Amino acid sequence: MNDFFFWIEGLGFSTFLRESSSLLSFPIFLYLHTLAMSIVAGATAIICFALIGVWPKRAPISPLQ
């Protein structure tokens, strides 16, 4: 497992985040990560609501397929 972490640490993107002189590089990365995770969690919640029957009756389920 340590080999995997060392490989990630050696990637160009990891080196850029670690050694960048920009004060915004890491916060922008965190913002984009949070945004992507919220999109994934929201989509999962919508699908779960449709599966358990909480989805509104008038809203079509076909776009979820």
PDB file of C-alpha atoms in Angstrom:
ATOM      1  CA  MET A   1       0.000   0.000   0.000  1.00  0.00           C
ATOM      2  CA  ASN A   2       2.885   2.358   0.699  1.00  0.00           C
ATOM      3  CA  ASP A   3       4.080   1.919  -2.891  1.00  0.00           C
ATOM      4  CA  PHE A   4       0.735   3.219  -4.114  1.00  0.00           C
ATOM      5  CA  PHE A   5       0.963   6.288  -1.878  1.00  0.00           C
ATOM      6  CA  PHE A   6       4.537   6.975  -2.994  1.00  0.00           C
ATOM      7  CA  TRP A   7       3.386   6.707  -6.611  1.00  0.00           C
ATOM      8  CA  ILE A   8       0.615   9.254  -5.991  1.00  0.00           C
ATOM      9  CA  GLU A   9       3.075  11.527  -4.212  1.00  0.00           C
ATOM     10  CA  GLY A  10       5.381  11.432  -7.224  1.00  0.00           C
ATOM     11  CA  LEU A  11       2.744  12.443  -9.765  1.00  0.00           C
ATOM     12  CA  GLY A  12       3.148  15.784 -11.483  1.00  0.00           C
ATOM     13  CA  PHE A  13      -0.134  17.093 -10.119  1.00  0.00           C
ATOM     14  CA  SER A  14       0.841  16.153  -6.557  1.00  0.00           C
ATOM     15  CA  THR A  15       4.187  17.848  -6.970  1.00  0.00           C
ATOM     16  CA  PHE A  16       2.482  20.956  -8.320  1.00  0.00           C
ATOM     17  CA  LEU A  17       0.118  21.129  -5.328  1.00  0.00           C
ATOM     18  CA  ARG A  18       2.926  20.542  -2.853  1.00  0.00           C
ATOM     19  CA  GLU A  19       5.518  22.908  -4.325  1.00  0.00           C
ATOM     20  CA  SER A  20       3.400  25.621  -5.920  1.00  0.00           C
ATOM     21  CA  SER A  21       4.073  29.162  -4.829  1.00  0.00           C
ATOM     22  CA  SER A  22       0.458  30.090  -5.563  1.00  0.00           C
ATOM     23  CA  LEU A  23      -1.711  30.459  -2.490  1.00  0.00           C
ATOM     24  CA  LEU A  24      -4.792  29.429  -4.465  1.00  0.00           C
ATOM     25  CA  SER A  25      -3.689  26.089  -5.920  1.00  0.00           C
ATOM     26  CA  PHE A  26      -4.715  23.917  -2.963  1.00  0.00           C
ATOM     27  CA  PRO A  27      -7.959  25.796  -2.114  1.00  0.00           C
ATOM     28  CA  ILE A  28      -9.068  25.603  -5.757  1.00  0.00           C
ATOM     29  CA  PHE A  29      -8.378  21.864  -5.743  1.00  0.00           C
ATOM     30  CA  LEU A  30     -10.408  21.479  -2.536  1.00  0.00           C
ATOM     31  CA  TYR A  31     -13.254  23.538  -3.987  1.00  0.00           C
ATOM     32  CA  LEU A  32     -13.412  21.437  -7.159  1.00  0.00           C
ATOM     33  CA  HIS A  33     -13.258  18.230  -5.129  1.00  0.00           C
ATOM     34  CA  THR A  34     -16.107  19.416  -2.878  1.00  0.00           C
ATOM     35  CA  LEU A  35     -18.175  20.451  -5.889  1.00  0.00           C
ATOM     36  CA  ALA A  36     -17.697  17.082  -7.582  1.00  0.00           C
ATOM     37  CA  MET A  37     -18.522  15.166  -4.408  1.00  0.00           C
ATOM     38  CA  SER A  38     -21.711  17.189  -3.900  1.00  0.00           C
ATOM     39  CA  ILE A  39     -22.798  16.453  -7.470  1.00  0.00           C
ATOM     40  CA  VAL A  40     -22.206  12.730  -6.936  1.00  0.00           C
ATOM     41  CA  ALA A  41     -24.003  12.743  -3.569  1.00  0.00           C
ATOM     42  CA  GLY A  42     -26.939  14.713  -4.999  1.00  0.00           C
ATOM     43  CA  ALA A  43     -27.344  12.372  -7.954  1.00  0.00           C
ATOM     44  CA  THR A  44     -27.189   9.377  -5.632  1.00  0.00           C
ATOM     45  CA  ALA A  45     -29.820  10.908  -3.344  1.00  0.00           C
ATOM     46  CA  ILE A  46     -32.176  11.515  -6.284  1.00  0.00           C
ATOM     47  CA  ILE A  47     -31.825   7.923  -7.462  1.00  0.00           C
ATOM     48  CA  CYS A  48     -32.336   6.610  -3.920  1.00  0.00           C
ATOM     49  CA  PHE A  49     -35.475   8.721  -3.490  1.00  0.00           C
ATOM     50  CA  ALA A  50     -36.834   7.325  -6.745  1.00  0.00           C
ATOM     51  CA  LEU A  51     -36.077   3.755  -5.659  1.00  0.00           C
ATOM     52  CA  ILE A  52     -37.782   4.056  -2.266  1.00  0.00           C
ATOM     53  CA  GLY A  53     -40.833   5.783  -3.722  1.00  0.00           C
ATOM     54  CA  VAL A  54     -40.327   9.302  -2.381  1.00  0.00           C
ATOM     55  CA  TRP A  55     -39.855  10.712  -5.885  1.00  0.00           C
ATOM     56  CA  PRO A  56     -42.780  13.025  -6.865  1.00  0.00           C
ATOM     57  CA  LYS A  57     -45.458  11.259  -8.919  1.00  0.00           C
ATOM     58  CA  ARG A  58     -45.597  13.954 -11.602  1.00  0.00           C
ATOM     59  CA  ALA A  59     -41.837  13.991 -12.189  1.00  0.00           C
ATOM     60  CA  PRO A  60     -40.708  11.476 -14.802  1.00  0.00           C
ATOM     61  CA  ILE A  61     -38.258   8.807 -13.721  1.00  0.00           C
ATOM     62  CA  SER A  62     -37.072   8.060 -17.259  1.00  0.00           C
ATOM     63  CA  PRO A  63     -34.381  10.819 -17.212  1.00  0.00           C
ATOM     64  CA  LEU A  64     -32.758   8.943 -14.319  1.00  0.00           C
ATOM     65  CA  GLN A  65     -32.275   5.876 -16.490  1.00  0.00           C
TER      66      GLN A  65
END
